[in-house]
Tab-separated table of C-alpha atoms in Angstrom:
chain	number	residue	atom	x	y	z
A	1	MET	CA	8.809	36.727	-31.291
A	2	ALA	CA	12.368	36.751	-32.143
A	3	VAL	CA	14.103	38.886	-29.766
A	4	ARG	CA	17.712	37.736	-29.344
A	5	ALA	CA	18.502	36.383	-25.889
A	6	ALA	CA	21.879	37.157	-24.396
A	7	HIS	CA	23.955	34.321	-22.959
A	8	LYS	CA	23.604	33.750	-19.242
A	9	VAL	CA	26.613	35.011	-17.318
A	10	ARG	CA	27.517	34.061	-13.796
A	11	ALA	CA	28.600	36.771	-11.379
A	12	THR	CA	31.928	36.374	-9.613
A	13	HIS	CA	31.505	38.712	-6.675
A	14	ASP	CA	30.811	37.546	-3.117
A	15	THR	CA	27.057	37.347	-2.584
A	16	ARG	CA	27.572	37.825	1.144
A	17	SER	CA	28.476	41.501	0.643
A	18	GLY	CA	26.324	44.341	1.986
A	19	PRO	CA	22.953	45.557	0.679
A	20	GLU	CA	24.553	47.640	-2.074
A	21	THR	CA	26.770	45.075	-3.700
A	22	PRO	CA	30.107	45.967	-5.301
A	23	ASP	CA	28.749	44.791	-8.645
A	24	ALA	CA	25.753	47.089	-8.396
A	25	GLU	CA	27.964	50.060	-7.543
A	26	GLN	CA	30.921	49.427	-9.831
A	27	HIS	CA	29.230	47.877	-12.869
A	28	PRO	CA	25.611	49.103	-12.804
A	29	THR	CA	25.051	48.841	-16.561
A	30	ASN	CA	26.430	45.295	-16.748
A	31	THR	CA	24.404	44.143	-13.762
A	32	ARG	CA	21.216	45.750	-15.085
A	33	SER	CA	21.655	44.018	-18.457
A	34	ARG	CA	22.261	40.655	-16.819
A	35	ILE	CA	19.134	41.045	-14.706
A	36	LEU	CA	17.111	41.898	-17.814
A	37	ASP	CA	18.565	38.929	-19.699
A	38	ALA	CA	17.668	36.541	-16.888
A	39	GLY	CA	14.235	38.066	-16.393
A	40	GLU	CA	13.439	37.900	-20.094
A	41	ARG	CA	14.396	34.241	-20.295
A	42	LEU	CA	12.323	33.385	-17.231
A	43	VAL	CA	9.246	35.209	-18.517
A	44	GLN	CA	9.550	33.558	-21.936
A	45	ILE	CA	9.780	30.120	-20.350
A	46	ARG	CA	7.688	30.345	-17.167
A	47	GLY	CA	5.618	33.491	-17.505
A	48	PHE	CA	5.720	36.665	-15.418
A	49	ASN	CA	3.966	35.025	-12.481
A	50	GLY	CA	6.181	31.958	-12.700
A	51	PHE	CA	9.352	33.468	-11.298
A	52	SER	CA	10.443	35.585	-8.353
A	53	TYR	CA	13.324	37.883	-7.511
A	54	ALA	CA	14.797	34.941	-5.626
A	55	ASP	CA	15.005	32.986	-8.897
A	56	VAL	CA	16.867	35.815	-10.615
A	57	ALA	CA	19.168	36.335	-7.632
A	58	THR	CA	20.060	32.647	-7.510
A	59	GLU	CA	20.689	32.399	-11.245
A	60	LEU	CA	22.981	35.442	-11.301
A	61	SER	CA	24.554	34.931	-7.856
A	62	LEU	CA	23.273	38.318	-6.725
A	63	THR	CA	21.628	39.462	-3.525
A	64	LYS	CA	17.990	40.519	-3.579
A	65	ALA	CA	19.233	43.916	-2.433
A	66	SER	CA	21.208	44.233	-5.664
A	67	LEU	CA	18.089	43.423	-7.702
A	68	HIS	CA	16.072	46.052	-5.847
A	69	TYR	CA	18.897	48.543	-6.374
A	70	HIS	CA	18.268	48.338	-10.127
A	71	PHE	CA	14.552	47.485	-10.159
A	72	PRO	CA	12.767	48.456	-6.924
A	73	SER	CA	9.756	46.306	-7.849
A	74	LYS	CA	8.995	43.356	-10.080
A	75	ALA	CA	6.515	45.542	-11.955
A	76	GLU	CA	9.319	47.954	-12.862
A	77	LEU	CA	11.408	45.028	-14.053
A	78	GLY	CA	8.502	43.893	-16.215
A	79	GLU	CA	8.130	47.324	-17.803
A	80	ALA	CA	11.854	47.447	-18.546
A	81	LEU	CA	11.713	43.982	-20.110
A	82	ILE	CA	8.918	44.956	-22.485
A	83	ALA	CA	10.610	48.244	-23.379
A	84	ARG	CA	13.855	46.498	-24.314
A	85	TYR	CA	12.065	43.685	-26.127
A	86	GLY	CA	9.996	46.184	-28.091
A	87	GLU	CA	13.068	48.193	-29.097
A	88	ARG	CA	14.847	45.091	-30.359
A	89	PHE	CA	11.789	43.915	-32.225
A	90	ALA	CA	11.404	47.327	-33.838
A	91	GLN	CA	15.023	47.108	-34.978
A	92	ALA	CA	14.318	43.701	-36.506
A	93	LEU	CA	11.322	45.092	-38.409
A	94	ALA	CA	13.426	48.025	-39.616
A	95	ALA	CA	16.015	45.545	-40.895
A	96	ILE	CA	13.323	43.690	-42.826
A	97	ASP	CA	12.155	46.955	-44.387
A	98	ALA	CA	15.723	47.850	-45.337
A	99	ASN	CA	16.685	44.479	-46.814
A	100	VAL	CA	13.510	42.837	-48.096
A	101	THR	CA	11.328	44.362	-50.815
A	102	PRO	CA	8.451	42.042	-51.863
A	103	PRO	CA	5.592	42.173	-49.348
A	104	PRO	CA	5.187	38.357	-49.259
A	105	ALA	CA	8.880	37.997	-48.388
A	106	LYS	CA	8.517	40.624	-45.667
A	107	LEU	CA	5.729	38.601	-44.100
A	108	ASP	CA	7.844	35.477	-44.268
A	109	ALA	CA	10.760	37.277	-42.623
A	110	TYR	CA	8.366	38.488	-39.940
A	111	ALA	CA	7.251	34.922	-39.205
A	112	SER	CA	10.907	33.904	-38.995
A	113	LEU	CA	11.349	36.221	-36.023
A	114	TYR	CA	8.856	34.093	-34.107
A	115	ALA	CA	10.492	30.881	-35.281
A	116	GLU	CA	13.888	31.952	-33.964
A	117	VAL	CA	12.430	32.479	-30.490
A	118	LEU	CA	10.751	29.077	-30.554
A	119	ARG	CA	14.027	27.427	-31.588
A	120	GLN	CA	15.431	28.594	-28.261
A	121	GLU	CA	12.506	26.807	-26.560
A	122	ARG	CA	11.015	30.118	-25.556
A	123	MET	CA	7.779	31.943	-26.281
A	124	CYS	CA	7.238	35.496	-27.468
A	125	LEU	CA	7.688	37.684	-24.381
A	126	CYS	CA	4.534	39.696	-24.978
A	127	GLY	CA	2.605	36.593	-25.987
A	128	MET	CA	3.389	35.076	-22.595
A	129	LEU	CA	2.434	38.299	-20.855
A	130	ALA	CA	-0.808	38.509	-22.826
A	131	ALA	CA	-1.763	35.081	-21.457
A	132	GLU	CA	-1.395	36.522	-17.932
A	133	TYR	CA	-3.016	39.849	-18.777
A	134	GLN	CA	-5.661	39.803	-16.039
A	135	THR	CA	-3.058	39.371	-13.294
A	136	LEU	CA	-0.583	42.034	-14.475
A	137	PRO	CA	-0.149	45.605	-13.203
A	138	ASP	CA	-1.710	48.265	-15.419
A	139	PRO	CA	1.603	49.654	-16.762
A	140	ILE	CA	2.609	46.192	-17.995
A	141	ARG	CA	-0.851	45.625	-19.485
A	142	ASN	CA	-0.576	48.893	-21.389
A	143	ALA	CA	2.918	48.022	-22.616
A	144	VAL	CA	1.766	44.637	-23.920
A	145	VAL	CA	-1.093	46.230	-25.855
A	146	ALA	CA	1.265	48.874	-27.265
A	147	PHE	CA	3.661	46.164	-28.459
A	148	LEU	CA	0.883	44.284	-30.236
A	149	ASP	CA	-0.463	47.510	-31.732
A	150	ASP	CA	2.975	48.376	-33.126
A	151	ASN	CA	3.269	44.953	-34.746
A	152	GLU	CA	-0.180	45.186	-36.272
A	153	ALA	CA	0.570	48.681	-37.579
A	154	TRP	CA	3.729	47.447	-39.327
A	155	LEU	CA	1.902	44.465	-40.795
A	156	THR	CA	-0.923	46.693	-41.987
A	157	LEU	CA	1.512	48.789	-44.019
A	158	VAL	CA	3.063	45.658	-45.550
A	159	LEU	CA	-0.357	44.265	-46.411
A	160	GLU	CA	-1.486	47.520	-47.987
A	161	GLN	CA	1.675	47.562	-50.085
A	162	GLY	CA	1.026	43.978	-51.149
A	163	ARG	CA	-2.563	44.694	-52.083
A	164	GLU	CA	-1.449	47.703	-54.112
A	165	ASP	CA	1.174	45.805	-56.111
A	166	ARG	CA	-1.090	42.714	-56.251
A	167	SER	CA	1.455	40.433	-54.601
A	168	LEU	CA	-0.969	39.765	-51.726
A	169	ARG	CA	-4.655	38.894	-51.822
A	170	PHE	CA	-6.991	39.021	-48.848
A	171	THR	CA	-10.548	39.967	-48.020
A	172	GLY	CA	-11.473	42.662	-45.540
A	173	THR	CA	-9.216	45.428	-44.341
A	174	ALA	CA	-5.447	45.264	-44.027
A	175	ALA	CA	-5.791	46.020	-40.307
A	176	ASP	CA	-8.088	43.039	-39.748
A	177	THR	CA	-5.732	40.773	-41.681
A	178	ALA	CA	-2.773	42.065	-39.640
A	179	ARG	CA	-4.584	41.091	-36.447
A	180	SER	CA	-5.215	37.640	-37.879
A	181	ILE	CA	-1.519	37.196	-38.683
A	182	VAL	CA	-0.393	38.143	-35.170
A	183	SER	CA	-3.047	35.906	-33.628
A	184	GLY	CA	-2.191	33.033	-35.959
A	185	LEU	CA	1.551	33.166	-35.300
A	186	GLU	CA	1.187	33.539	-31.531
A	187	GLY	CA	-1.252	30.629	-31.495
A	188	ALA	CA	1.007	28.495	-33.674
A	189	MET	CA	3.858	29.050	-31.212
A	190	LEU	CA	1.664	28.017	-28.315
A	191	VAL	CA	0.502	24.797	-29.967
A	192	ALA	CA	3.990	23.846	-31.180
A	193	ARG	CA	5.570	24.370	-27.771
A	194	PRO	CA	4.450	21.178	-25.980
A	195	TYR	CA	5.601	19.105	-28.953
A	196	ARG	CA	9.010	20.816	-29.009
A	197	ALA	CA	8.665	20.740	-32.777
A	198	ILE	CA	9.610	23.878	-34.663
A	199	GLU	CA	8.316	22.146	-37.788
A	200	ARG	CA	4.746	22.411	-36.515
A	201	PHE	CA	5.095	26.174	-36.238
A	202	GLU	CA	6.825	26.530	-39.586
A	203	THR	CA	4.125	24.533	-41.346
A	204	ALA	CA	1.325	26.560	-39.776
A	205	ALA	CA	3.071	29.866	-40.549
A	206	ALA	CA	3.789	28.858	-44.144
A	207	GLN	CA	0.161	27.902	-44.756
A	208	LEU	CA	-1.095	31.109	-43.164
A	209	LEU	CA	1.113	33.296	-45.338
A	210	ALA	CA	0.723	31.240	-48.507
A	211	GLY	CA	-2.996	31.809	-48.210
A	212	LEU	CA	-2.350	35.538	-48.444
A	213	ALA	CA	0.163	35.436	-51.266
A	214	GLY	CA	-1.585	32.767	-53.282
A	215	ALA	CA	1.814	31.335	-54.173
A	216	GLU	CA	4.898	29.839	-52.620
A	217	ILE	CA	6.816	32.429	-50.627
A	218	VAL	CA	10.535	32.783	-51.246
A	219	ARG	CA	12.379	32.731	-47.945
A	220	PRO	CA	14.934	35.526	-47.477
A	221	THR	CA	18.399	34.835	-46.137
A	222	ALA	CA	19.138	35.263	-42.444
A	223	ASP	CA	20.988	38.507	-43.211
A	224	ALA	CA	18.063	39.858	-45.179
A	225	ALA	CA	15.700	39.132	-42.330
A	226	GLY	CA	17.958	41.136	-40.057
A	227	GLN	CA	19.147	40.378	-36.580
A	228	GLY	CA	16.232	39.773	-34.280
A	229	ALA	CA	15.925	41.344	-30.931
A	230	SER	CA	15.036	38.627	-28.090
């Protein structure tokens, strides 16, 4: 899903400093953001179980003590990652609502959020976490489900609008169709990933949405789709 990833920044302080590093004390907000940026990238590439605090510490030139100063446990880091990702994604959906009117175009803009993540050779954060669901702490499990529920709720409203103005056609309930869209896009990302071919995802997404609209979907501009969160 297209949450915007911040650029990786290297720390300049001496990593041999004491347990509470100068960076953690003097620039807590900056350090916290950098940890979240690194953690998000690692989860989107490796999965939650595929990285450790040591990986984050090495990448950012921080001590493990500095990481624990901001996030006492990996589970707390995971919850913070989902919370930030969800906020950014919600902002992206709000931008679509504000700038795109036709329901088919809204769906296309929604699919573009996923495509932007895949272009960075990453996966949707919550899609990766969903694949590891059985091994995650309960708070992270609940956060993943809440994220998916929020997406399905937004899609349901768009689908209902499209059915009302006859720009979208589908059988069954809007809620069931919303679940199918989320499942289809997440699956399309997964299959496209080993090929490193964004075109595979775009083709699958276009066919999925064209089947709902019954016509070619006009793609909105990047500005109309809004700035994605990552």
